[in-house]
Short mmCIF file of C-alpha atoms in Angstrom, two decimals:
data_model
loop_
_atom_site.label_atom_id
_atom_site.label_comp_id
_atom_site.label_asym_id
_atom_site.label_seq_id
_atom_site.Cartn_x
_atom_site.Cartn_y
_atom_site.Cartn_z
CA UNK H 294 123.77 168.12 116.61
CA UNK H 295 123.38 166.92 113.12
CA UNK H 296 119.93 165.91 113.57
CA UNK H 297 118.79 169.39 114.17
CA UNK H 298 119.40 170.47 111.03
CA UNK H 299 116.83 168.02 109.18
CA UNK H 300 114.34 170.67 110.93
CA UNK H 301 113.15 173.26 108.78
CA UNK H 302 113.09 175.57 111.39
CA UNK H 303 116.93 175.13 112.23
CA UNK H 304 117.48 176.22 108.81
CA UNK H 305 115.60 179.01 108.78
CA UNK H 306 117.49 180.24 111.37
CA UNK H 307 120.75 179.65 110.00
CA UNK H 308 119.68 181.34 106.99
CA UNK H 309 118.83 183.97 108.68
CA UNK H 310 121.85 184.35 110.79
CA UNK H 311 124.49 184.46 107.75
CA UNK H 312 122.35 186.85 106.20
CA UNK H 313 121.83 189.25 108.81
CA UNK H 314 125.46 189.11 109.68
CA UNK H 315 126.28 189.75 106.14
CA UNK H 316 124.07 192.81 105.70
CA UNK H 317 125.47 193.57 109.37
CA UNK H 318 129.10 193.69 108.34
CA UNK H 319 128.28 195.43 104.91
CA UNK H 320 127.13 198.07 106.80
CA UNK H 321 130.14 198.31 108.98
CA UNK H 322 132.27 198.53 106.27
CA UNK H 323 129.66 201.20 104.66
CA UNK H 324 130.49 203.40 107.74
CA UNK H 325 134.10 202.53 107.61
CA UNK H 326 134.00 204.13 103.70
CA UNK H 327 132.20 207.44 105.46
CA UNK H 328 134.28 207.63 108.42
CA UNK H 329 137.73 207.45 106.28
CA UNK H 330 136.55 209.54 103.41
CA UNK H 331 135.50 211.97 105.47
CA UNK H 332 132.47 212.11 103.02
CA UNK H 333 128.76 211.49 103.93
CA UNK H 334 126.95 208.71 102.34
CA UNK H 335 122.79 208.86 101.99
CA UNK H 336 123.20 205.04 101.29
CA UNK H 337 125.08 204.53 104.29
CA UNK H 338 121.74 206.20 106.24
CA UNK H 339 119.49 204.36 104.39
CA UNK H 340 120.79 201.39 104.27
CA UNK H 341 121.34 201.48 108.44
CA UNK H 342 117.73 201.90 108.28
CA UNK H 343 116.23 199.37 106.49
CA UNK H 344 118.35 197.05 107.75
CA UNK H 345 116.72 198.04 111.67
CA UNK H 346 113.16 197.91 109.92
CA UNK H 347 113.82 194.46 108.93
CA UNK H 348 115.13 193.48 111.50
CA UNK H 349 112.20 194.65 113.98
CA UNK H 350 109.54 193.29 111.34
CA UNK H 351 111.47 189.97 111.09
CA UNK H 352 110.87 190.03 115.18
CA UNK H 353 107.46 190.89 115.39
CA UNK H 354 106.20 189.26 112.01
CA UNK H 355 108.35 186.15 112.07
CA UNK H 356 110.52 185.06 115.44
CA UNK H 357 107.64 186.14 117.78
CA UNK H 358 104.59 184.02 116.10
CA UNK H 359 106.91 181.50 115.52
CA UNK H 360 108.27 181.40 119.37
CA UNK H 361 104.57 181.50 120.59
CA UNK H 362 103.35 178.56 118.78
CA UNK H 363 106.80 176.30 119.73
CA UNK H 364 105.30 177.10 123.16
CA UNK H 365 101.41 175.93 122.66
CA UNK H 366 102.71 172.95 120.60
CA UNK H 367 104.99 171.96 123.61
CA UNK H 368 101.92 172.52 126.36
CA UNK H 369 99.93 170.42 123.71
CA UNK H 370 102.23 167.86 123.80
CA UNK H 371 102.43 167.69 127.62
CA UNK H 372 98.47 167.08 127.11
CA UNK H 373 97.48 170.26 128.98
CA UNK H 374 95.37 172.12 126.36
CA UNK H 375 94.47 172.45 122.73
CA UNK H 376 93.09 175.95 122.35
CA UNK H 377 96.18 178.07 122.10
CA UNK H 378 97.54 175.60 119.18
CA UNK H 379 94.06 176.00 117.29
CA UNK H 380 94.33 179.90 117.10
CA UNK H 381 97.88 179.87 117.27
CA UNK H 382 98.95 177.16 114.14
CA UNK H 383 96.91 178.62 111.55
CA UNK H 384 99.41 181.16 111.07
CA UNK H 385 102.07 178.71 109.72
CA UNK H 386 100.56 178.01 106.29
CA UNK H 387 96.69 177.04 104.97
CA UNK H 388 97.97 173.38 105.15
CA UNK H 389 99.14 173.70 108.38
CA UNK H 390 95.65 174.86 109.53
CA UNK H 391 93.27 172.28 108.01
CA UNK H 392 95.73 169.45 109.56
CA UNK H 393 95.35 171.60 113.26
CA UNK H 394 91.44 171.65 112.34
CA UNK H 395 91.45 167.71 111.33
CA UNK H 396 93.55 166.89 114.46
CA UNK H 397 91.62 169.03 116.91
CA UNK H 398 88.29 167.21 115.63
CA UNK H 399 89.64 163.57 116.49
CA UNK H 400 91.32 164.78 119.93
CA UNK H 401 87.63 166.22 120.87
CA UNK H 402 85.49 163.30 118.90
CA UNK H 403 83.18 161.21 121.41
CA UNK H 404 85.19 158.02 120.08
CA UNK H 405 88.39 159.14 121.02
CA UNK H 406 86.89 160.37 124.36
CA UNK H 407 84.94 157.40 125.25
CA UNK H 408 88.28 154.92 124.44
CA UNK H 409 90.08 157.39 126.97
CA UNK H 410 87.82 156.84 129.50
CA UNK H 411 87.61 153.15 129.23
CA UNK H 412 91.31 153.05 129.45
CA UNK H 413 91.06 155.23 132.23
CA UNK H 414 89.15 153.39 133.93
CA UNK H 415 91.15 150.25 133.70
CA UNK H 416 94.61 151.65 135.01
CA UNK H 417 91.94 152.67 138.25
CA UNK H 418 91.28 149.76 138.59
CA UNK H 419 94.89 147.84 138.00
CA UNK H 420 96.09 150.48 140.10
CA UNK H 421 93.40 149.59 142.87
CA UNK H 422 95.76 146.21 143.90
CA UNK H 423 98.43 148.14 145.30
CA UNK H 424 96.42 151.02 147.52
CA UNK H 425 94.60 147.71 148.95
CA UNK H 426 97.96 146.27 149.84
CA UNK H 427 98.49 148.61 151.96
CA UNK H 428 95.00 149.66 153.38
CA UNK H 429 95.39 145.89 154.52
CA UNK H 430 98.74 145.90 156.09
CA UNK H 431 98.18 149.44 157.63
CA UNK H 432 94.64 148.34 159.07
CA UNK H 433 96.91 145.20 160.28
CA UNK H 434 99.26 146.95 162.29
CA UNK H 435 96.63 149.09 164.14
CA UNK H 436 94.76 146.12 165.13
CA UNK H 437 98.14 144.74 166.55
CA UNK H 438 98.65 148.11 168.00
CA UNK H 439 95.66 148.47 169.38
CA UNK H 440 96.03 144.39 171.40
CA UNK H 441 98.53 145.89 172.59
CA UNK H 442 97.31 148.57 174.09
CA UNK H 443 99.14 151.50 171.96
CA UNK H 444 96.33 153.55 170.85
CA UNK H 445 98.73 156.56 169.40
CA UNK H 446 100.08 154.03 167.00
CA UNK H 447 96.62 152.86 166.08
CA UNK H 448 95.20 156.46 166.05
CA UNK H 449 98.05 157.32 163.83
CA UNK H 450 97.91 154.26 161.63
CA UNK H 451 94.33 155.06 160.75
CA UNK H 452 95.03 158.76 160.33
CA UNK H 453 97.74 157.16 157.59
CA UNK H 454 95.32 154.83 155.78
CA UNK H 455 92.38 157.06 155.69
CA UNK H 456 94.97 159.62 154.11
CA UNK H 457 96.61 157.57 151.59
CA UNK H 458 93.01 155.96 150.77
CA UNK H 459 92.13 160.20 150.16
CA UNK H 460 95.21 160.44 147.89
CA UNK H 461 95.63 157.49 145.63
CA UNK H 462 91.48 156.19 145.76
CA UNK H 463 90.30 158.88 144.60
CA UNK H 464 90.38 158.82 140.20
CA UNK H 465 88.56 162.03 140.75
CA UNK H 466 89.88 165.20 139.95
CA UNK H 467 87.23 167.66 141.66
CA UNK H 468 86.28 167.16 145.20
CA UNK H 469 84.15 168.80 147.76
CA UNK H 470 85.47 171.45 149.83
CA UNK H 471 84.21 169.56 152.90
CA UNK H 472 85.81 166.46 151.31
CA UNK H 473 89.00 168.59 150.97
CA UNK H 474 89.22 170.03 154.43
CA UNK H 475 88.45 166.28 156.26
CA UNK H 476 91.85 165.41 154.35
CA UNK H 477 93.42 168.28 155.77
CA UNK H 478 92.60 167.40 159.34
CA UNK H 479 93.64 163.77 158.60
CA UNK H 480 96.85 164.90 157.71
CA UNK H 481 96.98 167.69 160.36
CA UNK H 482 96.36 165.14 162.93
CA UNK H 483 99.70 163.07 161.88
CA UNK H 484 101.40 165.77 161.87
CA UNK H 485 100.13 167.19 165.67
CA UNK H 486 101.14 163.59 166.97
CA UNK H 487 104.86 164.91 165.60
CA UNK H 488 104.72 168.39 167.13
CA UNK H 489 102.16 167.96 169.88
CA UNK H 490 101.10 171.09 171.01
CA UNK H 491 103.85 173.13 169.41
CA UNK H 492 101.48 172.99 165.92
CA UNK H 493 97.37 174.30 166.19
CA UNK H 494 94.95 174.60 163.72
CA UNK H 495 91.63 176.36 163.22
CA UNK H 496 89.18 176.12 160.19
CA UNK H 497 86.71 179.40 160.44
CA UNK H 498 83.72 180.25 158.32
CA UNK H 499 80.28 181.93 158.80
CA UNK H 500 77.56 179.47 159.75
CA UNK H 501 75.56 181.08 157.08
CA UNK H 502 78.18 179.96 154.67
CA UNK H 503 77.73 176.80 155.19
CA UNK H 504 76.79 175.91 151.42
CA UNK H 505 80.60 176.99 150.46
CA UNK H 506 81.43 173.30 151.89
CA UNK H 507 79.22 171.69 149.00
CA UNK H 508 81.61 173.66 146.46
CA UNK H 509 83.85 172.25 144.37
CA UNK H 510 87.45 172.66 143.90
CA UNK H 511 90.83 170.44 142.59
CA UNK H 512 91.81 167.50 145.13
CA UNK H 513 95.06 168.05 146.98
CA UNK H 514 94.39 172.24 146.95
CA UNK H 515 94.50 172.80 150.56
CA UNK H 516 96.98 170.04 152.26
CA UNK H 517 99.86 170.91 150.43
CA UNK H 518 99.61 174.55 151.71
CA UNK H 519 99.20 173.87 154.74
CA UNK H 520 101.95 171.26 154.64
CA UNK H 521 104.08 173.79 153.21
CA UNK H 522 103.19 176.39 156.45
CA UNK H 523 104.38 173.52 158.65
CA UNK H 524 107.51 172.78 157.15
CA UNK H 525 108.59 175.78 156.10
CA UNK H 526 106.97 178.45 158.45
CA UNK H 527 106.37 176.81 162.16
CA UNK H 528 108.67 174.10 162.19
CA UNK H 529 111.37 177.10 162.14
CA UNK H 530 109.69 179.15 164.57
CA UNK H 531 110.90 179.25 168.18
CA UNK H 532 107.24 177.79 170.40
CA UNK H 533 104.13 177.23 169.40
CA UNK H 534 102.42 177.74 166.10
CA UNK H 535 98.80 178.51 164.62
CA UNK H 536 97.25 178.06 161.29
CA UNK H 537 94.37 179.44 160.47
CA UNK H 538 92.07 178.40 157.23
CA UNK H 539 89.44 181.00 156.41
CA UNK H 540 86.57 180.34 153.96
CA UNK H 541 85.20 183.51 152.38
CA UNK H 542 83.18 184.08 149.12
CA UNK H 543 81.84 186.79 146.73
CA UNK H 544 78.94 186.80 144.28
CA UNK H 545 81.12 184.20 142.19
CA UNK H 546 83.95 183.65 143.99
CA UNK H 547 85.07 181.26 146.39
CA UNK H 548 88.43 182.69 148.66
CA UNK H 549 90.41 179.98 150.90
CA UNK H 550 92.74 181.99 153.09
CA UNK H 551 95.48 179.98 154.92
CA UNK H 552 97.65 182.06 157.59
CA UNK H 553 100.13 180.98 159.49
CA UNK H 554 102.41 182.91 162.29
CA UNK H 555 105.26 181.48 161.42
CA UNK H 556 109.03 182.51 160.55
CA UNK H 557 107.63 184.01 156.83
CA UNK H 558 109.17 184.81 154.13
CA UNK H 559 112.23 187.58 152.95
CA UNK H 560 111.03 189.95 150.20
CA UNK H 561 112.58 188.48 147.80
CA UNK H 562 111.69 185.11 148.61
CA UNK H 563 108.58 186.46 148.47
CA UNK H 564 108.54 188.02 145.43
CA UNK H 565 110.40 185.22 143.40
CA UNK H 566 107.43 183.23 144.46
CA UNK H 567 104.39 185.62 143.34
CA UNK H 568 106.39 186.22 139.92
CA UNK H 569 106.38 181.96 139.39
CA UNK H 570 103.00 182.40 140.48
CA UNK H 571 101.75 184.89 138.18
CA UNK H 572 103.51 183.20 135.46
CA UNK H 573 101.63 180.83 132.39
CA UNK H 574 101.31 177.76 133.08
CA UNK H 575 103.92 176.18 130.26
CA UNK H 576 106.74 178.67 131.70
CA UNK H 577 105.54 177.77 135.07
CA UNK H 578 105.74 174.13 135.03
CA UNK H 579 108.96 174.08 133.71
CA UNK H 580 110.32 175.96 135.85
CA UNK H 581 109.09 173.98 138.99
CA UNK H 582 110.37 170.03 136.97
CA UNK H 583 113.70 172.56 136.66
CA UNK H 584 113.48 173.03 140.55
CA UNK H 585 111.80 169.71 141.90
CA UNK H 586 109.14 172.21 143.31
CA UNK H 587 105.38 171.32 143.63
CA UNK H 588 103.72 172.20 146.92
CA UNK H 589 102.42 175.87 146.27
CA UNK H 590 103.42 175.89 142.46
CA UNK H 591 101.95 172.38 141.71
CA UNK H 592 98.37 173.45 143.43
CA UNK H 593 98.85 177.20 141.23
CA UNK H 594 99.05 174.97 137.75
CA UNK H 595 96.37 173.12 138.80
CA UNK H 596 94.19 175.86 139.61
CA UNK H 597 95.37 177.49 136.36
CA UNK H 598 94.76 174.26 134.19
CA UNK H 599 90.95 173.61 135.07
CA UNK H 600 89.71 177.24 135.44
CA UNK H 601 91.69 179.61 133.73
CA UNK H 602 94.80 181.94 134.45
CA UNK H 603 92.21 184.78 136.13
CA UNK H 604 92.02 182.10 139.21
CA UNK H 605 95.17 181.02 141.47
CA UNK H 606 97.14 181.75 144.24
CA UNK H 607 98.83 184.68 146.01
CA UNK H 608 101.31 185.31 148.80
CA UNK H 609 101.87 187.69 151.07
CA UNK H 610 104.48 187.67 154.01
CA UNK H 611 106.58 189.50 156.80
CA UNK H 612 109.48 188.06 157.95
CA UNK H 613 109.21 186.66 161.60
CA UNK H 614 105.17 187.51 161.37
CA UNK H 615 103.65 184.49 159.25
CA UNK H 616 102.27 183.86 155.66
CA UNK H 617 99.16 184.55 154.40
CA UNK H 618 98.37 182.13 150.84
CA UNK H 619 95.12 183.38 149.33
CA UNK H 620 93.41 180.56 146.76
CA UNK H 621 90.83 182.45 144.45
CA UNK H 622 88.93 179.81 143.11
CA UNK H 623 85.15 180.13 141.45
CA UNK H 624 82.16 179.53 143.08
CA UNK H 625 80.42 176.02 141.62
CA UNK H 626 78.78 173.20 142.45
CA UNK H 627 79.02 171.15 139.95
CA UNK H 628 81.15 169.98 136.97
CA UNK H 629 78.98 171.45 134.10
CA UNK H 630 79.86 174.86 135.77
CA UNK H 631 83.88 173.90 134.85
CA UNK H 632 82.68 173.68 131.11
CA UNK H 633 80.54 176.62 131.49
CA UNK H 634 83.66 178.92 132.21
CA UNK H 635 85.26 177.62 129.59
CA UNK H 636 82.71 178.63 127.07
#
């Protein structure tokens, strides 16, 4: 506790505190003067009144600012964005500013960026050994399997490898939708030799559309949903099960609609979720490392960190009828499109 208070900011507060209780209590005994004299006070109104005034343009002038840039400096730190601390710091003090400015310009300088993506691409590559450990000593056990003569184990061994190989291979953070659905089947597939025919799946689109599988969108988008419909929607459900993933777009919009009939959710389950959903992405990541959660809410951030907050998910749901998960994503093709929305 006592190194709190070499922070300016804790003593501001304090300071604050004691001083508002003091003018607080004043006025309390200001009443109690009026109340037992039986005599009216104008300084007792006025006083109540400024001190409400101050108080509401200590809020909005002060505490407010001050709360929203403790939250951009804490998604800075967590290395999620810069631009919110940029518009946001300048308020502090003309100091405080130029040092944002100076900082900003070596974060963003082609140095800085280069040297990141040099060490980047060394931890790929020390991080290559492992994956290849176990591509080996997967691809090992389905050619034992498959001597003798067990070709579910080797079917499912492969389905594992070419997975994990998807997963932890890939340094890349935006992948092909076609890229993305293959995945999804890989994993799907694993999962049917589990539930057999109790689990179906069906990928729909208009042949027309067929473009929409060049787009791009953030690896690991679609799996987890439809993991999540498994486990949590026809895993529960008395019989079989369908899932359905529907590929739609608009003039600049790609949708990705996954349904499932399974048990669904309560309203409030429901809505809980669509509020975490629908919240910004500092609040909402600490809420799901408060919760261990990062299926839906994991993709959501995601979605929210590369594009913007107007893209993301949404759920809708009737008990004992199935989910519906809508992705709203934009329509690109490439990476300099990313930069473009940005802009």
């Amino acid at each position: 506790m006592k190194d709190k208070w070499r922070y300016l900011s804790y003593r501001i507060r304090a300071i604050c505190t004691v001083m508002g209780l003091f003018w607080f209590f004043s006025l309390l005994t200001l009443w109690a003067c009026v109340v037992k004299t039986g005599k009216y006070l104008p300084a007792a109104t006025v006083c109540t009144a400024v001190f409400f005034l101050c108080c509401l343009l200590f809020y909005y002038a002060v505490l407010q600012t001050y709360q929203r840039i403790d939250k951009y400096m804490g998604l800075f730190l967590m290395g999620y964005t810069s631009a919110g601390l940029k518009e946001e710091s300048c308020m502090l003090s003309p100091g405080m500013e130029e040092l944002t400015k100076a900082l900003i310009r070596l974060l963003e300088s082609d140095q800085l960026l280069k040297a990141n993506k040099r060490q980047a691409q060394y931890l790929a590559l020390q991080n290559q050994i492992n994956p290849h450990f176990l591509y080996n000593t997967l691809d090992s056990i389905r050619s034992e399997a498959m001597l003798e003569g067990n070709e579910t184990v080797a079917e499912m061994t492969e389905a594992l490898a070419s997975f994990f190989r998807y997963t932890i291979s890939n340094v890349e953070n935006m992948v092909t939708l076609e890229e993305e659905l293959e995945n999804t089947k890989v994993y799907f597939l694993i999962q049917k030799h589990r539930f057999e025919d109790r689990v179906n799946l069906e990928i729909e689109y208009d042949k027309e559309d067929e473009f929409l599988l060049r787009c791009l969108l953030p690896k690991l988008t679609i799996q987890p949903v439809v993991e999540n419909s498994i486990i949590h929607g026809i895993e529960r459900k008395v019989g079989s099960g369908l899932i359905r993933i529907l590929l739609k777009c608009t003039e600049k919009r790609l949708i990705i609609e996954i349904k499932d009939d399974g048990v669904g959710m309560q309203p409030e389950v429901l809505e809980k979720l669509n509020q975490q959903l629908e919240q910004p992405v500092y609040e909402s990541i600490q809420l799901s490392k408060e919760k261990g959660g990062i299926a839906i809410a994991n993709v959501n951030n995601r979605i929210h960190l590369i594009f913007g907050e107007e893209y993301g998910m949404t759920a809708y749901s009737t008990p004992n009828v199935g989910t519906d998960i809508i992705i709203n994503l934009p329509l690109i093709t490439s990476e300099r499109q990313i930069k473009d929305l940005k802009e």
